[in-house]
Amino acid sequence: MIYSFEISQTFARPTEGSEPFDEFLDRVLDAADEIDLELDYGADLEALRATWHVTVEADSSFDALILAMSSLRTALHAAHCATPNWVTRKELESVNPVDSGDLAVA
């Protein structure tokens, strides 16, 4: 099954170099192409914020989420972006989906 996710990130400008943020984002897309990851983004260039649009194929939504997150991280690393505070698989496993039938209007 095909799954799509939006993952938002805010970046910090590196202390060295002056590469424009949009060029960095394009390098991430190039890296994603190399690993056959379907990836696109929307960005706020001033705030250094990107919303990644990731599409993957997997057997379950959880497997798709893991694949999307790990593939995006791989593309970021290939573009020379460190991800020291990346969410772990254990943290993702602790997320509980919300059943909209359980929600009530306040």
Short mmCIF file of N, CA, C and O in Angstrom, two decimals:
data_model
loop_
_atom_site.label_atom_id
_atom_site.label_comp_id
_atom_site.label_asym_id
_atom_site.label_seq_id
_atom_site.Cartn_x
_atom_site.Cartn_y
_atom_site.Cartn_z
N MET A 1 0.83 -1.16 0.00
CA MET A 1 0.00 0.00 0.00
C MET A 1 0.90 1.25 0.00
O MET A 1 1.99 1.23 0.55
N ILE A 2 0.40 2.32 -0.58
CA ILE A 2 1.14 3.58 -0.65
C ILE A 2 0.72 4.49 0.51
O ILE A 2 -0.47 4.65 0.77
N TYR A 3 1.69 5.06 1.19
CA TYR A 3 1.45 5.97 2.30
C TYR A 3 2.21 7.27 2.06
O TYR A 3 3.33 7.24 1.54
N SER A 4 1.62 8.37 2.46
CA SER A 4 2.28 9.67 2.36
C SER A 4 2.29 10.34 3.72
O SER A 4 1.32 10.23 4.48
N PHE A 5 3.38 11.04 3.99
CA PHE A 5 3.55 11.73 5.27
C PHE A 5 4.08 13.13 5.02
O PHE A 5 4.77 13.37 4.03
N GLU A 6 3.76 14.03 5.92
CA GLU A 6 4.37 15.35 5.95
C GLU A 6 5.18 15.43 7.24
O GLU A 6 4.66 15.17 8.32
N ILE A 7 6.44 15.79 7.10
CA ILE A 7 7.34 15.87 8.24
C ILE A 7 7.96 17.27 8.23
O ILE A 7 8.62 17.65 7.26
N SER A 8 7.71 18.03 9.28
CA SER A 8 8.22 19.40 9.35
C SER A 8 9.48 19.46 10.19
O SER A 8 9.57 18.80 11.23
N GLN A 9 10.42 20.27 9.73
CA GLN A 9 11.68 20.45 10.45
C GLN A 9 12.10 21.91 10.38
O GLN A 9 11.87 22.58 9.37
N THR A 10 12.75 22.37 11.44
CA THR A 10 13.40 23.67 11.42
C THR A 10 14.90 23.41 11.54
O THR A 10 15.33 22.60 12.35
N PHE A 11 15.66 24.09 10.72
CA PHE A 11 17.10 23.88 10.65
C PHE A 11 17.84 25.07 11.25
O PHE A 11 17.28 26.16 11.36
N ALA A 12 19.08 24.85 11.62
CA ALA A 12 19.96 25.92 12.10
C ALA A 12 21.00 26.17 11.01
O ALA A 12 21.50 25.22 10.39
N ARG A 13 21.29 27.42 10.78
CA ARG A 13 22.30 27.76 9.77
C ARG A 13 23.66 27.31 10.30
O ARG A 13 23.99 27.54 11.46
N PRO A 14 24.44 26.62 9.46
CA PRO A 14 25.76 26.16 9.92
C PRO A 14 26.68 27.34 10.22
O PRO A 14 26.55 28.42 9.64
N THR A 15 27.61 27.11 11.12
CA THR A 15 28.55 28.17 11.49
C THR A 15 29.55 28.43 10.37
O THR A 15 30.08 29.52 10.26
N GLU A 16 29.80 27.42 9.55
CA GLU A 16 30.72 27.58 8.43
C GLU A 16 29.93 27.49 7.13
O GLU A 16 28.98 26.72 7.02
N GLY A 17 30.36 28.25 6.15
CA GLY A 17 29.71 28.19 4.84
C GLY A 17 28.52 29.13 4.78
O GLY A 17 27.99 29.58 5.78
N SER A 18 28.13 29.42 3.57
CA SER A 18 27.01 30.34 3.38
C SER A 18 26.07 29.84 2.28
O SER A 18 25.52 30.63 1.53
N GLU A 19 25.93 28.53 2.19
CA GLU A 19 25.07 27.97 1.16
C GLU A 19 23.63 28.42 1.39
O GLU A 19 23.12 28.33 2.52
N PRO A 20 22.95 28.90 0.37
CA PRO A 20 21.54 29.25 0.53
C PRO A 20 20.72 28.02 0.92
O PRO A 20 21.01 26.90 0.49
N PHE A 21 19.71 28.25 1.75
CA PHE A 21 18.89 27.15 2.27
C PHE A 21 18.23 26.36 1.15
O PHE A 21 18.18 25.13 1.21
N ASP A 22 17.76 27.03 0.10
CA ASP A 22 17.10 26.31 -0.98
C ASP A 22 18.07 25.39 -1.72
O ASP A 22 17.68 24.32 -2.20
N GLU A 23 19.34 25.75 -1.78
CA GLU A 23 20.33 24.87 -2.41
C GLU A 23 20.55 23.62 -1.57
O GLU A 23 20.69 22.51 -2.09
N PHE A 24 20.58 23.80 -0.25
CA PHE A 24 20.68 22.64 0.65
C PHE A 24 19.48 21.71 0.45
O PHE A 24 19.63 20.50 0.32
N LEU A 25 18.28 22.28 0.40
CA LEU A 25 17.07 21.46 0.23
C LEU A 25 17.12 20.70 -1.09
O LEU A 25 16.72 19.53 -1.15
N ASP A 26 17.63 21.34 -2.14
CA ASP A 26 17.75 20.66 -3.42
C ASP A 26 18.77 19.52 -3.35
O ASP A 26 18.60 18.48 -4.00
N ARG A 27 19.82 19.69 -2.55
CA ARG A 27 20.78 18.59 -2.36
C ARG A 27 20.13 17.41 -1.67
O ARG A 27 20.42 16.25 -1.97
N VAL A 28 19.23 17.68 -0.73
CA VAL A 28 18.49 16.60 -0.07
C VAL A 28 17.63 15.87 -1.10
O VAL A 28 17.57 14.64 -1.12
N LEU A 29 16.97 16.61 -1.99
CA LEU A 29 16.17 15.98 -3.04
C LEU A 29 17.04 15.12 -3.95
O LEU A 29 16.63 14.01 -4.35
N ASP A 30 18.22 15.61 -4.31
CA ASP A 30 19.14 14.82 -5.13
C ASP A 30 19.52 13.53 -4.43
O ASP A 30 19.57 12.46 -5.04
N ALA A 31 19.80 13.63 -3.13
CA ALA A 31 20.14 12.43 -2.36
C ALA A 31 18.96 11.47 -2.30
O ALA A 31 19.14 10.25 -2.39
N ALA A 32 17.75 12.00 -2.17
CA ALA A 32 16.55 11.16 -2.15
C ALA A 32 16.39 10.42 -3.47
O ALA A 32 16.03 9.24 -3.49
N ASP A 33 16.67 11.10 -4.58
CA ASP A 33 16.59 10.45 -5.89
C ASP A 33 17.55 9.26 -5.97
O ASP A 33 17.22 8.23 -6.56
N GLU A 34 18.72 9.42 -5.38
CA GLU A 34 19.72 8.34 -5.42
C GLU A 34 19.26 7.09 -4.67
O GLU A 34 19.71 5.99 -4.98
N ILE A 35 18.40 7.26 -3.68
CA ILE A 35 17.91 6.09 -2.93
C ILE A 35 16.46 5.75 -3.30
O ILE A 35 15.79 5.00 -2.60
N ASP A 36 15.99 6.32 -4.42
CA ASP A 36 14.64 6.06 -4.93
C ASP A 36 13.55 6.41 -3.92
O ASP A 36 12.55 5.71 -3.79
N LEU A 37 13.74 7.51 -3.21
CA LEU A 37 12.74 7.99 -2.26
C LEU A 37 11.93 9.08 -2.94
O LEU A 37 12.48 10.04 -3.48
N GLU A 38 10.61 8.93 -2.91
CA GLU A 38 9.72 9.96 -3.45
C GLU A 38 9.59 11.05 -2.41
O GLU A 38 8.96 10.87 -1.37
N LEU A 39 10.24 12.20 -2.68
CA LEU A 39 10.35 13.27 -1.70
C LEU A 39 10.18 14.62 -2.39
O LEU A 39 10.70 14.84 -3.49
N ASP A 40 9.44 15.48 -1.75
CA ASP A 40 9.30 16.87 -2.19
C ASP A 40 9.22 17.72 -0.93
O ASP A 40 9.17 17.19 0.17
N TYR A 41 9.21 19.04 -1.09
CA TYR A 41 9.15 19.89 0.10
C TYR A 41 8.47 21.21 -0.20
O TYR A 41 8.40 21.65 -1.34
N GLY A 42 8.00 21.83 0.85
CA GLY A 42 7.61 23.23 0.88
C GLY A 42 8.50 23.86 1.92
O GLY A 42 8.90 23.19 2.88
N ALA A 43 8.86 25.14 1.75
CA ALA A 43 9.82 25.71 2.69
C ALA A 43 9.56 27.18 2.96
O ALA A 43 9.01 27.89 2.13
N ASP A 44 9.94 27.59 4.15
CA ASP A 44 10.03 28.99 4.53
C ASP A 44 11.52 29.29 4.59
O ASP A 44 12.20 28.89 5.55
N LEU A 45 12.03 29.94 3.56
CA LEU A 45 13.47 30.14 3.43
C LEU A 45 14.02 31.07 4.50
O LEU A 45 15.17 30.93 4.92
N GLU A 46 13.22 32.01 4.97
CA GLU A 46 13.67 32.93 6.01
C GLU A 46 13.79 32.24 7.37
O GLU A 46 14.72 32.46 8.12
N ALA A 47 12.80 31.40 7.69
CA ALA A 47 12.77 30.72 8.99
C ALA A 47 13.57 29.42 8.99
O ALA A 47 13.67 28.75 10.02
N LEU A 48 14.14 29.04 7.84
CA LEU A 48 14.89 27.78 7.68
C LEU A 48 14.00 26.60 8.09
O LEU A 48 14.42 25.70 8.80
N ARG A 49 12.77 26.60 7.60
CA ARG A 49 11.80 25.55 7.93
C ARG A 49 11.40 24.84 6.65
O ARG A 49 11.11 25.49 5.65
N ALA A 50 11.39 23.51 6.71
CA ALA A 50 10.96 22.70 5.57
C ALA A 50 9.88 21.73 6.01
O ALA A 50 9.93 21.18 7.11
N THR A 51 8.90 21.55 5.15
CA THR A 51 7.92 20.49 5.34
C THR A 51 8.13 19.50 4.20
O THR A 51 7.93 19.82 3.03
N TRP A 52 8.60 18.34 4.59
CA TRP A 52 8.90 17.28 3.62
C TRP A 52 7.63 16.50 3.31
O TRP A 52 6.86 16.18 4.22
N HIS A 53 7.43 16.18 2.07
CA HIS A 53 6.31 15.35 1.62
C HIS A 53 6.94 14.03 1.15
O HIS A 53 7.60 13.99 0.12
N VAL A 54 6.75 12.98 1.95
CA VAL A 54 7.39 11.69 1.72
C VAL A 54 6.34 10.66 1.38
O VAL A 54 5.33 10.53 2.09
N THR A 55 6.55 9.93 0.29
CA THR A 55 5.63 8.87 -0.11
C THR A 55 6.42 7.57 -0.20
O THR A 55 7.48 7.51 -0.84
N VAL A 56 5.91 6.54 0.47
CA VAL A 56 6.57 5.23 0.49
C VAL A 56 5.54 4.13 0.31
O VAL A 56 4.34 4.34 0.49
N GLU A 57 6.03 2.95 -0.02
CA GLU A 57 5.18 1.78 -0.13
C GLU A 57 5.58 0.80 0.97
O GLU A 57 6.77 0.51 1.15
N ALA A 58 4.58 0.32 1.72
CA ALA A 58 4.85 -0.61 2.81
C ALA A 58 3.60 -1.43 3.10
O ALA A 58 2.51 -1.11 2.62
N ASP A 59 3.76 -2.46 3.91
CA ASP A 59 2.65 -3.34 4.25
C ASP A 59 1.71 -2.76 5.30
O ASP A 59 0.55 -3.12 5.36
N SER A 60 2.23 -1.87 6.15
CA SER A 60 1.39 -1.28 7.19
C SER A 60 1.75 0.18 7.35
O SER A 60 2.82 0.62 6.93
N SER A 61 0.87 0.92 7.99
CA SER A 61 1.14 2.35 8.18
C SER A 61 2.36 2.56 9.09
O SER A 61 3.14 3.48 8.87
N PHE A 62 2.53 1.70 10.09
CA PHE A 62 3.69 1.85 10.97
C PHE A 62 4.98 1.56 10.21
O PHE A 62 5.96 2.30 10.32
N ASP A 63 5.00 0.49 9.42
CA ASP A 63 6.18 0.19 8.61
C ASP A 63 6.47 1.34 7.65
O ASP A 63 7.64 1.68 7.41
N ALA A 64 5.42 1.94 7.10
CA ALA A 64 5.60 3.06 6.18
C ALA A 64 6.20 4.26 6.91
O ALA A 64 7.08 4.95 6.38
N LEU A 65 5.74 4.52 8.12
CA LEU A 65 6.28 5.63 8.90
C LEU A 65 7.76 5.42 9.20
O LEU A 65 8.57 6.34 9.03
N ILE A 66 8.11 4.22 9.61
CA ILE A 66 9.52 3.91 9.88
C ILE A 66 10.36 4.09 8.61
O ILE A 66 11.43 4.69 8.64
N LEU A 67 9.86 3.58 7.49
CA LEU A 67 10.58 3.70 6.22
C LEU A 67 10.71 5.16 5.80
O LEU A 67 11.79 5.59 5.37
N ALA A 68 9.64 5.92 5.93
CA ALA A 68 9.69 7.34 5.55
C ALA A 68 10.70 8.10 6.40
O ALA A 68 11.51 8.87 5.88
N MET A 69 10.66 7.88 7.70
CA MET A 69 11.57 8.59 8.61
C MET A 69 13.02 8.19 8.37
O MET A 69 13.91 9.05 8.30
N SER A 70 13.28 6.90 8.24
CA SER A 70 14.67 6.46 8.06
C SER A 70 15.20 6.87 6.69
O SER A 70 16.37 7.24 6.56
N SER A 71 14.36 6.84 5.67
CA SER A 71 14.80 7.24 4.33
C SER A 71 15.08 8.74 4.27
O SER A 71 16.06 9.18 3.65
N LEU A 72 14.22 9.54 4.90
CA LEU A 72 14.47 10.98 4.95
C LEU A 72 15.77 11.26 5.69
O LEU A 72 16.59 12.08 5.25
N ARG A 73 16.00 10.57 6.77
CA ARG A 73 17.24 10.77 7.53
C ARG A 73 18.45 10.40 6.68
O ARG A 73 19.47 11.10 6.70
N THR A 74 18.35 9.34 5.91
CA THR A 74 19.44 8.94 5.02
C THR A 74 19.73 10.04 4.00
O THR A 74 20.89 10.38 3.75
N ALA A 75 18.68 10.61 3.43
CA ALA A 75 18.85 11.69 2.44
C ALA A 75 19.47 12.92 3.10
O ALA A 75 20.35 13.57 2.51
N LEU A 76 19.05 13.24 4.30
CA LEU A 76 19.64 14.38 5.01
C LEU A 76 21.12 14.15 5.28
O LEU A 76 21.94 15.05 5.09
N HIS A 77 21.47 12.94 5.71
CA HIS A 77 22.88 12.63 5.97
C HIS A 77 23.70 12.74 4.70
O HIS A 77 24.82 13.26 4.72
N ALA A 78 23.16 12.24 3.59
CA ALA A 78 23.87 12.31 2.31
C ALA A 78 24.09 13.75 1.87
O ALA A 78 25.06 14.05 1.16
N ALA A 79 23.22 14.65 2.32
CA ALA A 79 23.36 16.08 2.02
C ALA A 79 24.19 16.79 3.08
O ALA A 79 24.21 18.02 3.15
N HIS A 80 24.86 16.02 3.94
CA HIS A 80 25.75 16.53 4.98
C HIS A 80 25.02 17.30 6.07
O HIS A 80 25.49 18.34 6.56
N CYS A 81 23.89 16.77 6.48
CA CYS A 81 23.10 17.36 7.56
C CYS A 81 23.08 16.38 8.73
O CYS A 81 22.65 15.23 8.57
N ALA A 82 23.53 16.83 9.88
CA ALA A 82 23.52 15.99 11.07
C ALA A 82 22.11 15.92 11.64
O ALA A 82 21.34 16.87 11.53
N THR A 83 21.77 14.78 12.23
CA THR A 83 20.43 14.59 12.81
C THR A 83 20.56 13.99 14.22
O THR A 83 20.02 12.92 14.49
N PRO A 84 21.24 14.69 15.13
CA PRO A 84 21.51 14.10 16.44
C PRO A 84 20.26 13.87 17.31
O PRO A 84 20.26 12.98 18.15
N ASN A 85 19.21 14.63 17.12
CA ASN A 85 18.02 14.48 17.96
C ASN A 85 16.87 13.81 17.22
O ASN A 85 15.71 14.06 17.52
N TRP A 86 17.20 12.97 16.26
CA TRP A 86 16.18 12.30 15.44
C TRP A 86 15.33 11.38 16.31
O TRP A 86 15.84 10.74 17.22
N VAL A 87 14.06 11.33 16.01
CA VAL A 87 13.15 10.46 16.75
C VAL A 87 13.56 9.00 16.55
O VAL A 87 13.94 8.58 15.46
N THR A 88 13.51 8.22 17.63
CA THR A 88 13.91 6.82 17.56
C THR A 88 12.72 5.92 17.23
O THR A 88 11.57 6.33 17.37
N ARG A 89 13.02 4.71 16.82
CA ARG A 89 11.96 3.75 16.54
C ARG A 89 11.12 3.51 17.80
O ARG A 89 9.91 3.41 17.74
N LYS A 90 11.78 3.42 18.95
CA LYS A 90 11.05 3.20 20.20
C LYS A 90 10.08 4.35 20.48
O LYS A 90 8.96 4.12 20.93
N GLU A 91 10.52 5.58 20.22
CA GLU A 91 9.63 6.72 20.40
C GLU A 91 8.45 6.66 19.44
O GLU A 91 7.31 6.95 19.82
N LEU A 92 8.70 6.24 18.21
CA LEU A 92 7.61 6.12 17.25
C LEU A 92 6.63 5.02 17.66
O LEU A 92 5.42 5.16 17.49
N GLU A 93 7.16 3.94 18.22
CA GLU A 93 6.30 2.84 18.66
C GLU A 93 5.39 3.27 19.80
O GLU A 93 4.32 2.70 19.99
N SER A 94 5.79 4.29 20.55
CA SER A 94 4.99 4.72 21.69
C SER A 94 3.86 5.67 21.29
O SER A 94 3.01 6.01 22.11
N VAL A 95 3.83 6.08 20.02
CA VAL A 95 2.77 6.97 19.55
C VAL A 95 1.48 6.16 19.39
O VAL A 95 1.48 5.10 18.78
N ASN A 96 0.42 6.67 19.95
CA ASN A 96 -0.88 5.99 19.83
C ASN A 96 -1.75 6.73 18.84
O ASN A 96 -1.99 7.93 19.00
N PRO A 97 -2.24 6.02 17.82
CA PRO A 97 -3.14 6.69 16.87
C PRO A 97 -4.43 7.08 17.56
O PRO A 97 -4.89 6.41 18.49
N VAL A 98 -5.01 8.17 17.12
CA VAL A 98 -6.27 8.64 17.68
C VAL A 98 -7.41 8.17 16.78
O VAL A 98 -7.37 8.37 15.57
N ASP A 99 -8.38 7.54 17.37
CA ASP A 99 -9.57 7.13 16.64
C ASP A 99 -10.53 8.32 16.69
O ASP A 99 -10.96 8.74 17.76
N SER A 100 -10.87 8.86 15.52
CA SER A 100 -11.71 10.06 15.50
C SER A 100 -13.06 9.82 16.15
O SER A 100 -13.72 10.76 16.60
N GLY A 101 -13.49 8.58 16.29
CA GLY A 101 -14.74 8.27 16.97
C GLY A 101 -14.65 8.51 18.46
O GLY A 101 -15.66 8.65 19.13
N ASP A 102 -13.40 8.57 18.98
CA ASP A 102 -13.20 8.79 20.40
C ASP A 102 -13.13 10.28 20.77
O ASP A 102 -13.08 10.63 21.93
N LEU A 103 -13.13 11.14 19.76
CA LEU A 103 -13.00 12.57 20.03
C LEU A 103 -14.38 13.19 20.24
O LEU A 103 -15.35 12.79 19.64
N ALA A 104 -14.41 14.17 21.10
CA ALA A 104 -15.67 14.90 21.36
C ALA A 104 -15.42 16.39 21.19
O ALA A 104 -14.32 16.88 21.44
N VAL A 105 -16.42 17.10 20.77
CA VAL A 105 -16.32 18.55 20.62
C VAL A 105 -16.40 19.19 22.00
O VAL A 105 -17.25 18.83 22.81
N ALA A 106 -15.48 20.11 22.26
CA ALA A 106 -15.45 20.78 23.56
C ALA A 106 -16.38 21.97 23.56
O ALA A 106 -16.64 22.59 22.59
#
